[in-house]
GROMACS .gro file of C-alpha atoms in nm:
model
  203
    1MET     CA    1   6.491  11.325   6.911
    2ALA     CA    2   6.541  11.393   6.525
    3ARG     CA    3   6.380  11.598   6.324
    4PHE     CA    4   6.334  11.802   6.006
    5ARG     CA    5   6.555  12.141   6.093
    6GLY     CA    6   6.461  12.295   5.751
    7SER     CA    7   6.198  12.567   5.600
    8ILE     CA    8   5.913  12.285   5.575
    9THR     CA    9   5.689  12.611   5.402
   10LYS     CA   10   5.962  12.571   5.096
   11VAL     CA   11   5.923  12.258   5.080
   12SER     CA   12   5.528  12.267   5.084
   13ARG     CA   13   5.546  12.454   4.781
   14ARG     CA   14   5.811  12.131   4.612
   15LEU     CA   15   5.550  11.853   4.706
   16GLY     CA   16   5.302  12.127   4.607
   17ILE     CA   17   5.077  12.066   4.914
   18ALA     CA   18   5.023  12.226   5.256
   19LEU     CA   19   5.237  12.050   5.543
   20THR     CA   20   5.141  12.283   5.780
   21PRO     CA   21   4.900  12.598   5.837
   22LYS     CA   22   5.140  12.856   5.811
   23ALA     CA   23   5.248  12.654   5.462
   24GLU     CA   24   4.863  12.668   5.346
   25LYS     CA   25   4.904  13.102   5.382
   26TYR     CA   26   5.166  13.041   5.159
   27MET     CA   27   5.074  12.927   4.945
   28GLU     CA   28   4.782  13.080   4.862
   29ARG     CA   29   5.043  13.351   4.761
   30ARG     CA   30   5.286  13.203   4.606
   31PRO     CA   31   5.166  12.837   4.463
   32PHE     CA   32   5.416  12.735   4.279
   33ALA     CA   33   5.768  12.615   4.331
   34PRO     CA   34   6.081  12.743   4.518
   35GLY     CA   35   6.366  12.845   4.333
   36GLN     CA   36   6.469  13.044   4.015
   37HIS     CA   37   6.282  12.843   3.759
   38GLY     CA   38   5.917  12.713   4.020
   39GLN     CA   39   5.727  12.959   3.787
   40GLY     CA   40   5.871  12.817   3.484
   41ARG     CA   41   5.764  12.524   3.231
   42ARG     CA   42   5.859  12.190   3.362
   43SER     CA   43   5.939  11.866   3.205
   44LYS     CA   44   5.871  11.565   3.187
   45VAL     CA   45   5.886  11.385   3.583
   46SER     CA   46   6.027  11.030   3.541
   47GLU     CA   47   5.835  10.749   3.761
   48TYR     CA   48   6.108  10.731   3.946
   49ALA     CA   49   6.063  11.023   4.051
   50LEU     CA   50   5.672  11.015   4.145
   51GLN     CA   51   5.732  10.768   4.330
   52LEU     CA   52   5.977  10.975   4.566
   53ARG     CA   53   5.738  11.305   4.552
   54GLU     CA   54   5.508  11.025   4.759
   55LYS     CA   55   5.793  10.865   4.986
   56GLN     CA   56   5.839  11.248   5.137
   57LYS     CA   57   5.503  11.398   5.114
   58MET     CA   58   5.436  11.094   5.296
   59LYS     CA   59   5.699  11.152   5.531
   60TYR     CA   60   5.720  11.631   5.562
   61LEU     CA   61   5.335  11.483   5.640
   62TYR     CA   62   5.406  11.244   5.922
   63GLY     CA   63   5.736  11.377   5.995
   64ILE     CA   64   5.936  11.121   6.065
   65LEU     CA   65   6.303  11.042   5.923
   66GLU     CA   66   6.379  10.837   5.644
   67LYS     CA   67   6.533  10.584   5.864
   68GLN     CA   68   6.154  10.513   6.108
   69PHE     CA   69   5.952  10.558   5.784
   70ARG     CA   70   6.185  10.318   5.663
   71ASN     CA   71   6.091  10.079   5.946
   72TYR     CA   72   5.740  10.161   5.903
   73TYR     CA   73   5.740  10.005   5.590
   74LYS     CA   74   5.871   9.652   5.664
   75LYS     CA   75   5.647   9.620   5.941
   76ALA     CA   76   5.439   9.673   5.668
   77VAL     CA   77   5.512   9.398   5.461
   78SER     CA   78   5.566   9.171   5.735
   79GLN     CA   79   5.136   9.213   5.807
   80ARG     CA   80   4.881   9.083   5.630
   81GLY     CA   81   4.716   9.241   5.363
   82VAL     CA   82   4.768   9.578   5.154
   83THR     CA   83   5.144   9.640   5.222
   84GLY     CA   84   5.058  10.066   5.164
   85ASP     CA   85   4.691  10.018   5.316
   86ASN     CA   86   4.980   9.840   5.680
   87LEU     CA   87   5.140  10.162   5.548
   88VAL     CA   88   4.926  10.399   5.623
   89ARG     CA   89   4.718  10.274   5.927
   90LEU     CA   90   5.016  10.130   6.122
   91ILE     CA   91   5.154  10.629   6.114
   92GLU     CA   92   4.832  10.725   6.172
   93ARG     CA   93   4.795  10.507   6.535
   94ARG     CA   94   5.121  10.715   6.634
   95PHE     CA   95   5.147  10.932   6.917
   96ASP     CA   96   5.210  11.262   6.774
   97ASN     CA   97   4.944  11.173   6.492
   98VAL     CA   98   4.666  11.051   6.699
   99VAL     CA   99   4.749  11.395   6.924
  100PHE     CA  100   4.676  11.586   6.636
  101ARG     CA  101   4.366  11.466   6.459
  102ALA     CA  102   4.198  11.521   6.777
  103GLY     CA  103   4.236  11.774   6.758
  104PHE     CA  104   4.488  11.963   7.065
  105ALA     CA  105   4.718  12.145   6.842
  106PRO     CA  106   4.673  12.324   6.514
  107SER     CA  107   4.990  12.073   6.342
  108ARG     CA  108   5.178  11.784   6.346
  109ALA     CA  109   5.523  12.027   6.434
  110GLY     CA  110   5.241  12.121   6.728
  111SER     CA  111   5.156  11.818   6.865
  112ARG     CA  112   5.518  11.635   6.881
  113GLN     CA  113   5.623  11.889   7.100
  114LEU     CA  114   5.303  11.867   7.362
  115VAL     CA  115   5.377  11.468   7.350
  116SER     CA  116   5.758  11.523   7.444
  117HIS     CA  117   5.708  11.793   7.639
  118GLY     CA  118   5.544  11.514   7.926
  119HIS     CA  119   5.170  11.715   7.872
  120LEU     CA  120   5.007  11.443   7.851
  121LEU     CA  121   4.911  11.072   7.953
  122VAL     CA  122   4.767  10.735   7.771
  123ASN     CA  123   4.549  10.459   8.025
  124GLY     CA  124   4.697  10.698   8.258
  125LYS     CA  125   5.048  10.709   8.236
  126LYS     CA  126   5.308  10.951   8.091
  127VAL     CA  127   5.408  10.882   7.771
  128ASN     CA  128   5.621  11.135   7.599
  129ILE     CA  129   5.769  10.949   7.249
  130PRO     CA  130   5.595  11.088   6.941
  131SER     CA  131   5.629  10.753   6.778
  132TYR     CA  132   5.486  10.524   7.059
  133MET     CA  133   5.128  10.303   6.948
  134VAL     CA  134   4.832  10.431   6.957
  135SER     CA  135   4.613  10.126   7.005
  136PRO     CA  136   4.161  10.088   7.033
  137GLY     CA  137   4.086  10.211   7.362
  138ASP     CA  138   4.362  10.412   7.463
  139LEU     CA  139   4.236  10.663   7.653
  140ILE     CA  140   4.387  10.972   7.563
  141GLU     CA  141   4.396  11.327   7.829
  142PHE     CA  142   4.625  11.590   7.998
  143ARG     CA  143   4.829  11.650   8.302
  144PRO     CA  144   4.637  11.773   8.557
  145LYS     CA  145   4.983  12.099   8.614
  146SER     CA  146   4.891  12.123   8.227
  147LYS     CA  147   4.497  12.113   8.188
  148ASN     CA  148   4.385  12.417   8.040
  149MET     CA  149   4.680  12.530   7.832
  150SER     CA  150   4.521  12.833   7.661
  151ALA     CA  151   4.765  12.664   7.331
  152VAL     CA  152   4.591  12.341   7.363
  153SER     CA  153   4.205  12.548   7.411
  154ASP     CA  154   4.259  12.787   7.090
  155ALA     CA  155   4.298  12.445   6.855
  156LEU     CA  156   4.041  12.291   7.032
  157SER     CA  157   3.813  12.591   6.995
  158LYS     CA  158   3.929  12.592   6.601
  159THR     CA  159   3.887  12.275   6.502
  160PRO     CA  160   3.566  12.232   6.372
  161ASP     CA  161   3.404  11.870   6.502
  162ALA     CA  162   3.358  11.723   6.158
  163ARG     CA  163   3.804  11.780   6.164
  164ILE     CA  164   3.792  11.547   6.416
  165PRO     CA  165   3.802  11.181   6.145
  166SER     CA  166   3.543  10.901   6.336
  167TRP     CA  167   3.796  10.690   6.482
  168ILE     CA  168   3.845  10.901   6.731
  169GLN     CA  169   3.584  11.059   6.999
  170VAL     CA  170   3.738  11.370   7.177
  171ASP     CA  171   3.558  11.578   7.490
  172LYS     CA  172   3.645  11.915   7.430
  173ALA     CA  173   3.556  12.026   7.722
  174ASN     CA  174   3.755  11.779   7.921
  175GLN     CA  175   4.008  11.798   7.701
  176LYS     CA  176   4.077  11.400   7.643
  177ALA     CA  177   4.019  11.197   7.318
  178VAL     CA  178   3.943  10.857   7.306
  179PHE     CA  179   4.102  10.619   7.054
  180LEU     CA  180   3.882  10.452   6.893
  181ALA     CA  181   4.010  10.186   6.666
  182VAL     CA  182   4.287  10.113   6.400
  183PRO     CA  183   4.113  10.361   6.041
  184GLU     CA  184   4.101  10.229   5.765
  185ARG     CA  185   4.293  10.291   5.500
  186VAL     CA  186   3.944  10.490   5.250
  187GLU     CA  187   3.873  10.680   5.566
  188VAL     CA  188   4.214  10.864   5.596
  189GLN     CA  189   4.159  11.163   5.322
  190GLU     CA  190   4.573  11.298   5.239
  191PRO     CA  191   4.760  11.375   4.977
  192PHE     CA  192   4.957  11.139   4.839
  193ASN     CA  193   5.001  10.776   4.731
  194GLU     CA  194   5.156  10.502   4.939
  195GLN     CA  195   5.121  10.256   4.644
  196LEU     CA  196   5.447  10.452   4.498
  197VAL     CA  197   5.601  10.441   4.761
  198VAL     CA  198   5.601  10.037   4.804
  199GLU     CA  199   5.690  10.070   4.481
  200LEU     CA  200   5.973  10.261   4.548
  201TYR     CA  201   6.134  10.033   4.844
  202SER     CA  202   5.970   9.687   4.681
  203LYS     CA  203   6.236   9.793   4.383
   0.00000   0.00000   0.00000
């Protein structure tokens, strides 16, 4: 499975958003771009640079590489409705993202690891593909041998109910979750502007 192997903290500082809990703590101490001129005055940013930055935000936030991200865009274009909204809704259905949203892991990288190591079931069947598209009504639970792992219990205990989105129903005691519906764009509170991404790809 291809994944980004560089410093996510440096990427977070460059993009101006915390991509992981670790990056969030680091950025509290150093809230500026990395490098020798990170604290210096910045020149005017071009339209292309703004569009590119928003794409990078989405890719790194969800942990998706370029080829797969572009495929999501193509699929979003082929669907009815607003392309940007479709793009966000598609990515939100990723298995690793839903596992993260349910509070089973403190980060999407952690949830991707849970999935790829085969700890989880979808409707009773093992699924170890992070990009698997979850559908409304799907039941997500841990395999019997993977239940009550300390890392998962710790993540759930630190996840306030208010952080769990309305489109996912979570049973913390039994470590289960049901994907109730595909979220509307307005329900997804993330620091990116997908319309700029659409403009970038549509050139």
